[in-house]
Amino acid sequence: MPSPFGLLLSPNPPSRRTGALVALVAVGLSTLIVYPLKHVAPVGSLSVVYLPAVLVVSISWGMWLGYATAVLSALAFNFFHLPPTGELTIRASSNWVALIAFLVVAALASSLAEVTRARTRDADERRREADLAAEMARLLLRGDDLAEALPTAAARLAHTLELSSAAIEMDAVEADERSVAFPLREGTTRLGTLLVGAGTSEANLRRLQERVVPALESLLSAALERESLLGGVVETAALRRADTVKTALLRAVSHDLRSPLTAISAAGEAVGSPSISQAERQEMAIVIQEETQRLSRLVDNLLDLSRLEAGAAAPRRHPTSIEELIGVALGELSSGPEDFSLSIDPDLPLVNVDAVQMERAFVNVLENARRHSGGHPVSVRARAVRSLAGSPRPAGDRVIVRIVDRGPGIPPAQLERVFEPFYRAGTPGGEHRGSGLGLAIARGFAEANDGSLYVESLPGQGATFVFELPLEAAGAEAGADESTGLAGASRAVRGAAT
Amino acid sequence: VIAQPLPEPTQQPPRVLVVDDEPQIVRALKVVLREAGFQAVAAETANEALDLAAVRPPEAAIIDLVLPDLDGIELTRRLREWSEMPILVLSAVGEEEQKVRALEAGADDYITKPFGTRELVARLHAALRRSARAEEEPSIVVDGLEVDLASRMVRRAGEPVHLTPIEFDLLRALVRNRGRLMTHRKLLTEVWGPEYVEDIQPLRTHIARLRAKIQPEGAAGPRYIVTDPGVGYRFAG
């Protein structure tokens, strides 16, 4: 507030003692100013010179100090200027009139100043309360978490009303010796409690009760309603997602289980037909074998996924050889020698993983790579990485396995989506379309074993799936690993399912 | 099950277009269809199928609903634009809606995966018989049931059966399309008119009365008119 009146009307004036000092100085100054003026104006009219002093004091320090200043001014005027000067007597009746008129005007001015002052203070309070309400509304109605917003809102309240402390609780809290409690209600429902420090002044308590608490009650009730609505929205969205996953699962089961079944049943029938040639019989046998494998892999995948989603995939981790893991995985894929080209250092350190889970993860990723590699061999490379000493967040010593296919690659927008259950990249005319589950499961298992799985790709240049797996632990954390791995697994799948 | 006389040995076996992107299924179907007296022509995509059919129209088509390019419904619609060949769609449970849409797009029948190949061959024969009956037949005799379309007379085992006009129209629609699965909508449109396509409940009532009248004595379960739940009715005979 730059204007001098603003300064005068400041709600926090300097102390009363300063006021008295200002009054003395102002009366003294006014007395001095009157001396030169006596030569140009009749002395009886010069009492007005004291009025500014009275006004300044009464505006800033209130009516009573104003009255005192007026009386002091009258005494000084009488003593120094009204003849006979030097004593508190008055000879001319006109001077009596002047002095009384001055006192009346000064007293009136003081009273008016007091009213203005009170009004200003009131307006200021209201403005601050309005600001406070707006601020509280922003804090309580905008935020995502009401419980988090409450301390901030309470601090803002304490700051604005100059309270020693304030807290908003969502429960019915009893006041203790250090606090005063205001119950917050909506109708008859208890919403919570406003607690303020016990030292709060009577005026502030009244103000809280009359003006702050009702506003806070309606805000809190609106905030609670909003939160419950938001909760409903979140819940609905979660349910809908779960529903989408279930629908996708049904479709996968419906189509992906039935296709191999159809092939097997038709091939079985064909084998029985009298006209079948030896070559065809051989072919039908292969159809039955391959489709049975495919079916059993799909069933495995569905089981794995449901275990991961239920958080029931606690890894049993043991020191395991990567070379062996990949070897077993390739065996299960019944891969031809030209399908994969391996480059694995036989001296790689052991990794600390659940061998069964990681084998399933490798089978899924290798199968995916072979499917998309367009007949080119898939390269599998493994090497150990030592974490750098002194790096801020050491990833730990680990083995990195890179599975590089020479397929069409993955557009950047789909790099994460390929790990979602039931997501299938477009593979038109693909010999075997996958179930859309393999990569989600592989990532779930990798993360359950404190490892990770991600993909790097440039469209048109193939894709590289990268496993990072922890080395055999120093032994100390073997117990803790199981629980964190389990949580990680279900988190990973749930995250992927969104 | 169906002792259908095969075509003359000197003739080329009827060609059946098999459209499925699962090569293993196609491989097996080729053998099965050859055994049943057909020659399977395989296509993995809808576009390949359209090309093959255009170059040398097959006698019938078996189409998987899930194809990599167009879906089976669209393929059916495109084939129907110029051909009356019998079309069977392969569907899976849970694809009820697509199944109905495929039938409305002009497919004759559907068969659910995994299917017995005998069932598939029987449906194929039935559909081929339907398409062979190009011209109007004045009367149809099926397994003891005689339907005289010209004089609107129905006899069961020689005994006249009295049908209401609606019941007769329903029976006629089913009989003339035997070998074809008639969806509710198709029947409603044909018998009541296009503005009644949603009135499935009255259709059910009339079918029930019609069944009761033409059912042979002591038959367990529907004899001539077979329900395909949620889809429609077919005339079995």
XYZ file of C-alpha atoms in Angstrom:
735
model
C 0.000 0.000 0.000
C 2.008 2.992 -1.208
C -0.313 5.839 -0.175
C 0.447 7.584 3.142
C -3.112 6.879 4.278
C -2.545 3.277 3.647
C 0.476 3.386 5.881
C -1.488 5.211 8.547
C -4.270 2.683 8.300
C -1.962 -0.271 8.549
C -3.646 -2.903 10.682
C -0.499 -3.348 12.734
C 0.480 0.130 13.970
C 3.637 0.690 16.004
C 3.132 0.368 19.721
C 1.097 2.740 21.857
C 4.290 4.172 23.351
C 5.467 5.165 19.862
C 2.037 6.687 19.391
C 2.463 8.822 22.507
C 5.902 9.898 21.321
C 4.541 10.778 17.856
C 1.731 12.756 19.565
C 4.244 14.711 21.682
C 6.491 15.495 18.712
C 3.529 16.477 16.500
C 2.067 18.759 19.174
C 5.522 20.320 19.691
C 5.969 20.888 15.942
C 2.516 22.389 15.618
C 3.266 24.717 18.535
C 6.435 25.894 16.775
C 4.640 26.416 13.452
C 2.082 28.665 15.125
C 4.788 31.233 16.166
C 5.494 32.598 12.647
C 1.846 32.333 11.695
C 0.741 34.594 14.552
C 2.026 37.599 12.548
C -0.274 36.904 9.564
C -3.441 35.548 11.185
C -5.418 36.181 14.366
C -4.101 33.829 17.021
C -7.569 32.489 17.929
C -7.975 30.916 14.457
C -4.599 29.135 14.496
C -5.756 26.166 16.592
C -6.400 24.380 13.247
C -2.648 23.935 12.932
C -2.920 21.224 15.621
C -5.619 19.266 13.744
C -3.264 17.246 11.481
C -1.433 16.013 14.577
C -4.718 14.896 16.162
C -5.840 13.208 12.915
C -2.587 11.360 12.336
C -2.524 10.047 15.876
C -6.174 9.062 16.025
C -6.092 7.321 12.650
C -3.032 5.312 13.510
C -3.466 4.658 17.192
C -7.179 5.010 17.726
C -9.679 7.329 19.268
C -8.363 7.530 22.820
C -4.841 8.548 21.970
C -6.486 10.996 19.530
C -8.504 12.544 22.334
C -5.380 12.771 24.449
C -3.553 14.507 21.609
C -6.460 16.945 21.232
C -6.351 17.809 24.975
C -2.559 18.118 24.886
C -2.847 20.361 21.807
C -5.429 22.521 23.588
C -3.161 22.840 26.636
C -0.086 23.667 24.542
C -2.007 26.202 22.448
C -3.334 27.839 25.572
C 0.017 27.857 27.330
C 2.223 29.037 24.475
C -0.023 31.112 22.292
C -3.231 32.310 23.895
C -2.629 35.442 25.873
C -1.620 35.590 28.590
C 1.064 33.171 27.373
C 3.059 31.144 29.826
C 0.082 30.237 31.977
C -3.010 28.095 31.623
C -5.496 30.885 31.871
C -7.534 32.540 29.188
C -8.581 36.139 29.258
C -10.546 36.856 26.122
C -13.835 34.989 25.765
C -13.218 34.743 22.007
C -10.211 32.589 22.813
C -12.403 30.300 24.946
C -14.641 29.863 21.958
C -11.654 29.093 19.725
C -10.262 26.554 22.159
C -13.592 24.761 22.716
C -14.312 24.730 18.993
C -10.905 23.154 18.429
C -11.558 20.487 21.031
C -14.939 19.632 19.537
C -13.542 19.426 15.978
C -10.556 17.379 17.156
C -12.767 14.979 19.086
C -15.074 14.552 16.080
C -12.138 13.995 13.756
C -10.727 11.414 16.152
C -14.020 9.538 16.274
C -14.344 9.610 12.474
C -10.789 8.429 12.073
C -11.534 5.583 14.442
C -14.564 4.529 12.392
C -12.541 4.649 9.158
C -9.817 2.692 10.828
C -12.210 0.019 12.009
C -13.796 -0.211 8.598
C -10.457 -0.508 6.899
C -9.360 -3.171 9.316
C -12.582 -5.011 8.724
C -12.276 -4.768 4.960
C -8.719 -5.947 5.171
C -9.736 -8.924 7.260
C -12.476 -9.794 4.818
C -10.141 -9.519 1.904
C -7.640 -11.785 3.592
C -10.373 -14.237 4.437
C -11.564 -14.204 0.848
C -7.997 -14.773 -0.323
C -7.691 -17.542 2.199
C -10.912 -19.175 1.043
C -9.811 -19.010 -2.571
C -6.427 -20.433 -1.697
C -7.968 -23.206 0.386
C -10.393 -24.029 -2.409
C -7.472 -24.307 -4.805
C -5.547 -26.515 -2.380
C -8.425 -28.741 -1.356
C -10.337 -29.046 -4.624
C -7.551 -29.212 -7.173
C -5.095 -31.628 -5.683
C -5.110 -35.330 -6.332
C -4.811 -36.323 -2.731
C -6.904 -34.561 -0.111
C -4.916 -35.997 2.784
C -1.771 -34.507 1.297
C -3.363 -31.102 0.739
C -4.648 -30.706 4.311
C -1.345 -29.785 6.032
C -0.615 -27.165 3.360
C -4.100 -25.727 3.722
C -3.755 -25.636 7.517
C -0.373 -23.887 7.253
C -1.900 -21.306 4.944
C -4.729 -20.761 7.432
C -2.305 -20.325 10.324
C -0.225 -17.896 8.308
C -3.170 -15.737 7.239
C -4.807 -15.548 10.648
C -1.473 -15.338 12.496
C -2.175 -18.397 14.563
C 0.611 -20.121 16.415
C -0.457 -23.393 14.841
C -3.343 -24.908 12.897
C -4.186 -28.403 11.744
C -7.100 -29.884 9.814
C -7.840 -33.480 10.760
C -10.214 -35.800 8.958
C -11.336 -37.354 12.271
C -13.196 -36.129 15.303
C -10.286 -34.983 17.469
C -10.596 -33.806 21.084
C -8.855 -30.587 22.074
C -5.988 -30.942 24.552
C -4.298 -28.311 26.714
C -2.275 -27.031 23.782
C -5.077 -26.605 21.278
C -8.629 -25.456 20.655
C -10.808 -27.712 18.513
C -13.531 -26.625 16.088
C -15.670 -29.522 14.867
C -16.290 -29.400 11.110
C -19.706 -30.686 10.059
C -21.799 -31.040 7.002
C -25.369 -31.177 8.267
C -25.118 -33.768 11.006
C -22.165 -35.602 9.510
C -18.842 -35.018 11.168
C -16.269 -34.231 8.483
C -13.266 -33.511 10.631
C -11.720 -31.099 13.102
C -9.904 -27.792 12.886
C -7.286 -27.517 15.654
C -5.622 -24.222 16.455
C -2.986 -23.338 19.052
C -4.284 -22.682 22.576
C -2.801 -19.174 22.630
C -5.198 -17.878 19.969
C -6.828 -14.571 20.879
C -10.521 -14.317 21.712
C -11.115 -12.145 18.621
C -9.426 -14.643 16.366
C -11.364 -17.540 17.879
C -14.601 -15.690 17.215
C -13.483 -14.939 13.706
C -12.599 -18.572 13.149
C -15.952 -19.754 14.438
C -18.015 -17.199 12.560
C -16.311 -16.943 9.250
C -13.541 -19.475 8.709
C -15.186 -22.669 9.973
C -18.363 -22.429 7.793
C -16.264 -21.817 4.670
C -13.936 -24.647 5.598
C -16.872 -26.984 6.193
C -18.350 -26.463 2.762
C -14.940 -26.699 1.111
C -14.109 -29.896 2.926
C -17.437 -31.432 2.072
C -16.960 -30.547 -1.593
C -13.423 -31.912 -1.500
C -14.581 -35.167 0.067
C -17.315 -35.563 -2.495
C -14.865 -34.868 -5.276
C -12.453 -37.392 -3.860
C -15.093 -40.083 -3.668
C -16.163 -39.311 -7.240
C -12.563 -39.468 -8.402
C -12.139 -42.727 -6.524
C -15.160 -44.064 -8.341
C -13.711 -42.986 -11.670
C -10.374 -44.621 -10.901
C -12.092 -47.787 -9.752
C -14.292 -47.880 -12.822
C -11.257 -47.387 -15.037
C -9.413 -50.189 -13.238
C -12.416 -52.475 -13.571
C -12.751 -51.612 -17.212
C -9.082 -52.396 -17.751
C -9.442 -55.696 -15.948
C -12.457 -56.340 -18.137
C -10.495 -55.559 -21.273
C -7.813 -57.997 -20.192
C -10.427 -60.649 -19.506
C -12.077 -60.097 -22.867
C -8.704 -60.288 -24.562
C -7.953 -63.461 -22.617
C -11.237 -64.980 -23.719
C -10.554 -64.082 -27.295
C -7.029 -65.474 -27.065
C -8.324 -68.687 -25.572
C -11.129 -68.818 -28.074
C -9.000 -68.314 -31.141
C -5.519 -69.432 -30.156
C -6.547 -72.612 -28.422
C -9.001 -73.560 -31.096
C -6.741 -73.110 -34.069
C -4.230 -75.758 -32.993
C -7.087 -77.981 -31.838
C -8.704 -77.691 -35.251
C -5.453 -78.503 -37.015
C -4.815 -81.493 -34.757
C -8.333 -82.835 -35.131
C -8.336 -82.378 -38.901
C -4.883 -83.929 -39.228
C -5.981 -86.847 -37.069
C -8.959 -87.394 -39.328
C -6.773 -87.085 -42.407
C -4.357 -89.735 -41.140
C -7.292 -92.138 -41.011
C -8.370 -91.589 -44.601
C -7.607 -94.501 -46.940
C -6.302 -92.386 -49.786
C -3.540 -90.696 -47.791
C -0.034 -91.011 -49.214
C 3.043 -91.797 -47.169
C 4.357 -88.238 -47.584
C 1.044 -86.777 -46.491
C 0.900 -89.068 -43.494
C 4.339 -87.785 -42.519
C 3.140 -84.231 -42.981
C 0.069 -84.808 -40.816
C 2.251 -86.291 -38.090
C 4.336 -83.114 -38.100
C 1.198 -80.969 -38.008
C -0.018 -82.866 -34.967
C 3.333 -82.637 -33.196
C 3.846 -78.962 -33.900
C 0.340 -77.928 -33.044
C 0.428 -79.946 -29.842
C 3.615 -78.139 -28.848
C 2.052 -74.832 -29.706
C -0.999 -75.674 -27.662
C 1.026 -76.738 -24.683
C 3.150 -73.586 -24.881
C 0.019 -71.492 -24.932
C -1.344 -73.296 -21.903
C 2.012 -72.752 -20.156
C 1.850 -69.086 -21.025
C -1.668 -68.688 -19.739
C -0.675 -70.368 -16.495
C 2.456 -68.217 -16.182
C 0.479 -65.083 -16.803
C -2.179 -65.926 -14.273
C 0.531 -66.766 -11.727
C 2.300 -63.489 -12.370
C -0.951 -61.559 -12.160
C -1.872 -63.275 -8.933
C 1.582 -62.479 -7.588
C 2.152 -66.196 -7.039
C 5.368 -66.428 -9.019
C 7.893 -66.311 -6.175
C 11.224 -67.068 -7.803
C 13.412 -69.801 -6.341
C 16.753 -68.293 -7.137
C 19.955 -70.248 -7.439
C 23.255 -69.650 -9.151
C 22.540 -70.562 -12.762
C 24.559 -70.694 -15.937
C 23.275 -68.455 -18.721
C 24.735 -70.782 -21.312
C 22.729 -73.685 -19.907
C 19.552 -71.612 -19.650
C 19.716 -70.590 -23.276
C 20.662 -74.100 -24.309
C 17.583 -75.574 -22.625
C 15.390 -72.846 -24.090
C 16.658 -73.561 -27.605
C 16.055 -77.259 -27.028
C 12.459 -76.610 -26.121
C 11.993 -74.534 -29.252
C 13.249 -77.490 -31.337
C 15.195 -74.981 -33.345
C 17.157 -75.836 -36.439
C 20.890 -75.076 -36.456
C 20.351 -72.122 -38.801
C 17.677 -70.487 -36.636
C 20.006 -69.030 -34.035
C 23.662 -68.021 -33.974
C 25.123 -68.049 -30.488
C 28.033 -66.123 -29.106
C 28.171 -66.852 -25.389
C 31.358 -66.742 -23.384
C 31.559 -70.112 -21.560
C 33.364 -68.371 -18.669
C 30.460 -66.064 -17.906
C 29.786 -65.692 -14.179
C 26.651 -67.405 -12.848
C 23.440 -65.417 -12.531
C 21.191 -65.592 -9.500
C 17.788 -66.432 -10.955
C 14.973 -68.953 -10.900
C 16.087 -71.286 -13.679
C 12.580 -72.446 -14.603
C 11.183 -68.940 -14.846
C 14.094 -67.543 -16.799
C 14.039 -70.478 -19.163
C 10.402 -69.667 -19.916
C 11.342 -66.025 -20.397
C 14.106 -66.972 -22.845
C 11.845 -69.396 -24.721
C 9.278 -66.667 -25.198
C 11.729 -64.012 -26.357
C 13.683 -66.403 -28.601
C 10.482 -67.725 -30.137
C 9.305 -64.194 -30.747
C 12.621 -63.259 -32.365
C 12.589 -66.333 -34.609
C 9.010 -65.638 -35.638
C 9.833 -62.096 -36.699
C 13.290 -62.644 -38.153
C 11.982 -63.534 -41.575
C 14.068 -66.699 -41.884
C 17.345 -64.990 -40.981
C 19.272 -66.423 -38.042
C 18.678 -64.739 -34.698
C 21.889 -63.724 -32.984
C 22.191 -64.364 -29.243
C 25.094 -62.724 -27.411
C 25.844 -62.642 -23.704
C 28.484 -60.768 -21.729
C 29.087 -59.717 -18.147
C 29.069 -56.092 -17.042
C 30.755 -54.863 -13.879
C 29.176 -51.788 -12.344
C 31.423 -48.743 -12.297
C 32.939 -47.971 -8.934
C 31.490 -44.792 -7.473
C 28.527 -44.518 -9.803
C 25.634 -42.886 -7.945
C 23.184 -45.767 -8.335
C 25.172 -48.858 -9.102
C 23.092 -51.271 -11.125
C 25.210 -54.064 -9.733
C 27.264 -56.594 -11.575
C 25.129 -58.302 -14.145
C 24.995 -60.359 -17.296
C 23.502 -58.805 -20.400
C 21.936 -61.046 -23.025
C 21.140 -59.475 -26.366
C 18.770 -61.277 -28.739
C 18.967 -59.652 -32.150
C 16.540 -60.476 -34.931
C 16.617 -59.216 -38.490
C 12.908 -58.669 -38.848
C 11.011 -55.513 -39.742
C 11.786 -53.827 -36.422
C 9.386 -52.090 -34.073
C 8.160 -48.509 -34.484
C 9.175 -46.304 -31.512
C 5.559 -45.917 -30.386
C 5.238 -49.678 -29.905
C 8.504 -50.321 -28.062
C 6.734 -50.542 -24.715
C 3.434 -51.854 -26.025
C 4.976 -55.105 -27.200
C 5.276 -56.051 -23.525
C 1.557 -55.622 -22.905
C -0.387 -58.870 -22.623
C -2.328 -59.670 -25.800
C -0.587 -56.988 -27.779
C 0.455 -58.376 -31.146
C 2.567 -56.508 -33.601
C 1.126 -56.701 -37.075
C 2.616 -59.732 -38.787
C 0.518 -60.198 -41.909
C 0.643 -63.675 -43.303
C 2.782 -64.806 -40.412
C 3.328 -68.528 -40.258
C 2.552 -68.680 -36.535
C 1.107 -65.679 -34.899
C 2.018 -65.604 -31.253
C -0.448 -65.525 -28.436
C 0.534 -61.984 -27.524
C 1.453 -63.235 -24.074
C 5.071 -64.303 -24.433
C 6.823 -60.975 -24.058
C 4.607 -59.848 -21.180
C 5.477 -63.041 -19.345
C 9.182 -62.774 -20.175
C 9.324 -59.280 -18.748
C 7.307 -60.338 -15.701
C 9.773 -63.141 -14.956
C 12.839 -61.002 -15.650
C 11.621 -58.392 -13.185
C 10.595 -61.012 -10.643
C 14.230 -62.093 -10.681
C 15.505 -58.539 -10.141
C 16.472 -58.294 -13.758
C 14.979 -56.384 -16.632
C 13.902 -56.900 -20.214
C 13.612 -54.145 -22.777
C 13.755 -53.759 -26.512
C 15.778 -51.520 -28.784
C 14.785 -51.157 -32.387
C 14.926 -49.018 -35.441
C 12.127 -49.719 -37.910
C 13.422 -51.704 -40.834
C 16.543 -52.781 -38.980
C 15.353 -55.561 -36.743
C 14.845 -55.541 -33.019
C 17.151 -56.291 -30.112
C 15.659 -57.669 -26.913
C 17.971 -57.134 -23.978
C 17.890 -59.130 -20.753
C 19.857 -57.807 -17.813
C 20.189 -60.358 -15.031
C 21.839 -60.017 -11.622
C 24.944 -62.017 -10.846
C 25.071 -64.512 -8.041
C 24.470 -62.438 -4.911
C 27.119 -62.100 -2.223
C 24.761 -64.151 -0.074
C 23.471 -61.533 2.310
C 20.305 -60.615 0.507
C 19.170 -64.019 -0.644
C 16.241 -63.947 1.777
C 15.051 -60.471 0.907
C 15.167 -61.169 -2.799
C 12.175 -63.434 -2.815
C 9.711 -60.970 -1.425
C 10.851 -58.012 -3.513
C 10.981 -60.168 -6.603
C 7.445 -61.309 -6.022
C 6.135 -57.807 -5.614
C 8.060 -56.759 -8.690
C 6.511 -59.513 -10.725
C 2.923 -58.683 -10.029
C 3.672 -55.005 -10.386
C 5.263 -55.572 -13.747
C 2.338 -57.476 -15.118
C -0.207 -55.133 -13.684
C 1.663 -52.217 -15.143
C 1.861 -53.908 -18.458
C -1.816 -54.725 -18.439
C -2.865 -51.105 -18.239
C -23.278 -89.966 -42.230
C -24.277 -88.448 -45.514
C -24.149 -90.884 -48.379
C -23.968 -88.288 -51.082
C -23.325 -89.564 -54.582
C -19.947 -88.247 -55.625
C -19.552 -86.582 -59.024
C -18.714 -88.742 -62.011
C -15.165 -90.069 -61.704
C -14.268 -88.740 -65.121
C -15.202 -85.243 -64.032
C -12.858 -82.918 -62.199
C -13.625 -83.021 -58.479
C -15.447 -79.866 -57.275
C -12.983 -77.182 -56.244
C -13.320 -75.733 -52.755
C -11.531 -72.546 -51.878
C -10.098 -72.815 -48.317
C -9.178 -69.434 -46.856
C -7.291 -69.628 -43.574
C -4.006 -68.135 -42.484
C -3.179 -71.182 -40.344
C -1.132 -73.302 -42.770
C -1.382 -76.375 -40.560
C -5.172 -76.335 -40.723
C -5.085 -75.857 -44.483
C -2.638 -78.733 -44.886
C -4.921 -81.072 -42.944
C -8.083 -79.852 -44.663
C -6.572 -80.523 -48.058
C -6.280 -84.211 -47.243
C -9.699 -84.373 -45.602
C -11.457 -82.638 -48.492
C -9.719 -84.748 -51.094
C -10.880 -87.809 -49.214
C -14.450 -86.445 -49.396
C -14.173 -85.957 -53.142
C -13.215 -82.302 -53.332
C -10.153 -80.480 -54.466
C -8.990 -77.841 -51.970
C -7.518 -74.589 -53.240
C -5.760 -72.790 -50.401
C -5.453 -69.063 -49.817
C -3.849 -67.453 -46.776
C -5.295 -63.981 -47.202
C -8.590 -62.523 -48.369
C -6.931 -60.816 -51.307
C -5.286 -64.024 -52.434
C -8.695 -65.694 -52.155
C -10.373 -62.995 -54.264
C -7.709 -63.371 -56.929
C -7.977 -67.150 -57.011
C -11.784 -67.034 -57.135
C -11.748 -64.480 -59.932
C -9.317 -66.455 -62.090
C -11.201 -69.728 -61.724
C -14.393 -69.633 -59.682
C -14.522 -72.524 -57.219
C -17.663 -74.549 -56.522
C -17.660 -73.536 -52.828
C -15.610 -71.629 -50.271
C -14.611 -72.265 -46.650
C -13.526 -69.003 -45.010
C -11.972 -68.375 -41.616
C -13.449 -65.313 -39.915
C -10.015 -64.113 -38.776
C -7.745 -63.265 -41.679
C -4.677 -61.073 -41.753
C -5.941 -58.529 -44.296
C -9.731 -58.300 -44.646
C -11.931 -60.213 -42.260
C -13.980 -63.193 -43.363
C -17.189 -61.133 -43.328
C -15.850 -58.652 -45.843
C -14.463 -61.439 -47.998
C -17.897 -63.121 -47.978
C -19.552 -59.869 -48.992
C -17.118 -59.352 -51.877
C -17.560 -62.904 -53.162
C -21.340 -62.557 -52.919
C -21.222 -59.501 -55.153
C -20.736 -61.742 -58.154
C -21.074 -65.357 -57.052
C -23.792 -67.606 -55.644
C -21.288 -70.267 -54.593
C -21.954 -71.843 -51.182
C -19.853 -70.187 -48.502
C -19.074 -71.745 -45.104
C -17.394 -69.606 -42.469
C -15.142 -70.989 -39.752
C -15.619 -69.287 -36.434
C -14.651 -69.702 -32.822
C -16.856 -69.505 -29.766
C -17.109 -65.915 -28.633
C -17.437 -64.657 -32.175
C -21.243 -64.933 -32.202
C -21.727 -61.456 -33.503
C -19.282 -61.877 -36.379
C -20.907 -65.186 -37.158
C -24.313 -63.546 -37.569
C -22.790 -60.738 -39.604
C -21.077 -63.250 -41.881
C -24.383 -65.053 -42.423
C -26.069 -61.771 -43.198
C -23.264 -60.887 -45.574
C -24.288 -63.977 -47.526
C -22.561 -66.954 -45.950
C -24.634 -70.141 -46.122
C -23.531 -71.624 -42.850
C -20.854 -71.546 -40.231
C -18.932 -74.177 -38.389
C -17.228 -73.709 -35.066
C -13.579 -74.502 -34.487
C -12.506 -77.072 -33.606
C -14.856 -78.998 -35.855
C -15.149 -82.625 -36.779
C -14.266 -82.931 -40.425
C -17.349 -85.107 -41.065
C -19.529 -82.276 -39.877
C -17.667 -79.913 -42.166
C -18.064 -82.212 -45.161
C -21.776 -82.767 -44.412
C -22.403 -79.031 -44.230
C -20.472 -78.530 -47.430
C -22.568 -81.143 -49.229
C -25.793 -79.633 -47.921
C -24.756 -76.179 -49.051
C -23.783 -77.501 -52.493
C -27.170 -79.234 -52.833
C -28.875 -75.974 -52.000
C -26.994 -74.107 -54.693
C -27.635 -76.880 -57.216
C -31.395 -76.258 -56.859
C -31.330 -73.145 -58.939
C -34.858 -73.118 -60.349
C -38.137 -73.112 -58.472
C -39.323 -76.484 -57.304
C -43.107 -76.881 -57.250
C -42.957 -79.335 -54.373
C -40.380 -80.650 -51.940
C -40.383 -84.017 -50.254
C -38.036 -84.456 -47.342
C -38.030 -87.520 -45.176
C -41.770 -88.038 -44.944
C -42.641 -84.362 -45.069
C -44.128 -83.089 -48.309
C -44.367 -79.398 -48.988
C -46.280 -78.403 -52.123
C -45.226 -74.821 -52.736
C -47.609 -74.227 -55.633
C -50.803 -75.332 -53.886
C -49.576 -74.398 -50.366
C -50.253 -77.914 -49.101
C -48.262 -79.735 -46.451
C -48.474 -83.452 -45.760
C -46.788 -85.458 -43.078
C -46.651 -89.197 -43.771
C -49.393 -88.648 -46.336
C -51.685 -86.864 -43.833
C -52.523 -83.229 -44.622
C -51.271 -80.756 -42.020
C -53.133 -77.530 -41.543
C -50.814 -74.497 -41.295
C -51.677 -70.821 -40.899
C -50.417 -68.601 -43.741
C -47.548 -67.308 -41.557
C -46.545 -70.837 -40.582
C -46.574 -71.920 -44.191
C -44.470 -68.947 -45.261
C -41.975 -69.747 -42.513
C -41.778 -73.382 -43.540
C -41.415 -72.416 -47.186
C -38.558 -70.014 -46.376
C -36.760 -72.719 -44.398
C -37.380 -75.513 -46.892
C -36.331 -73.537 -49.912
C -33.120 -72.614 -48.110
C -32.377 -76.054 -46.717
C -28.645 -76.452 -46.354
C -28.419 -72.837 -45.316
C -28.576 -71.381 -41.834
C -31.317 -68.748 -41.812
C -30.674 -65.959 -39.297
C -33.565 -64.492 -37.368
C -33.302 -61.323 -39.386
C -33.376 -63.157 -42.699
C -36.475 -65.133 -41.732
C -38.244 -62.090 -40.328
C -37.485 -60.076 -43.451
C -38.614 -62.814 -45.773
C -41.851 -63.712 -43.945
C -42.962 -60.521 -42.218
C -41.045 -57.826 -44.101
C -37.997 -55.692 -43.393
C -39.746 -53.518 -40.783
C -40.099 -56.485 -38.401
C -36.449 -57.582 -38.261
C -36.199 -57.051 -34.499
C -39.295 -59.070 -33.493
C -37.532 -62.280 -32.559
C -40.020 -63.329 -29.883
C -43.032 -63.761 -32.212
C -40.745 -65.663 -34.574
C -39.910 -68.092 -31.755
C -43.577 -68.591 -30.998
C -44.471 -69.343 -34.607
C -41.532 -71.705 -35.017
C -42.650 -73.579 -31.898
C -46.222 -73.991 -33.273
C -44.944 -74.981 -36.710
C -42.655 -77.580 -35.159
C -45.469 -79.055 -33.129
C -47.598 -79.455 -36.275
C -45.031 -81.073 -38.567
C -43.164 -83.080 -35.934
C -43.415 -86.871 -36.564
C -45.153 -88.876 -33.833
C -42.869 -89.796 -30.963
C -39.860 -87.833 -32.211
C -37.486 -86.728 -29.480
C -36.376 -83.159 -30.025
C -36.931 -80.983 -33.092
C -36.881 -83.101 -36.213
C -36.975 -80.829 -39.240
C -36.357 -77.359 -37.892
C -33.099 -77.153 -35.948
C -32.345 -74.198 -33.693
C -28.966 -72.546 -33.785
C -29.078 -70.700 -30.471
C -28.753 -66.960 -30.794
C -28.324 -67.157 -34.560
C -31.317 -68.646 -36.328
C -32.841 -71.850 -37.718
C -31.973 -74.359 -40.357
C -34.068 -76.964 -42.095
C -32.458 -80.344 -41.619
C -33.338 -82.927 -44.206
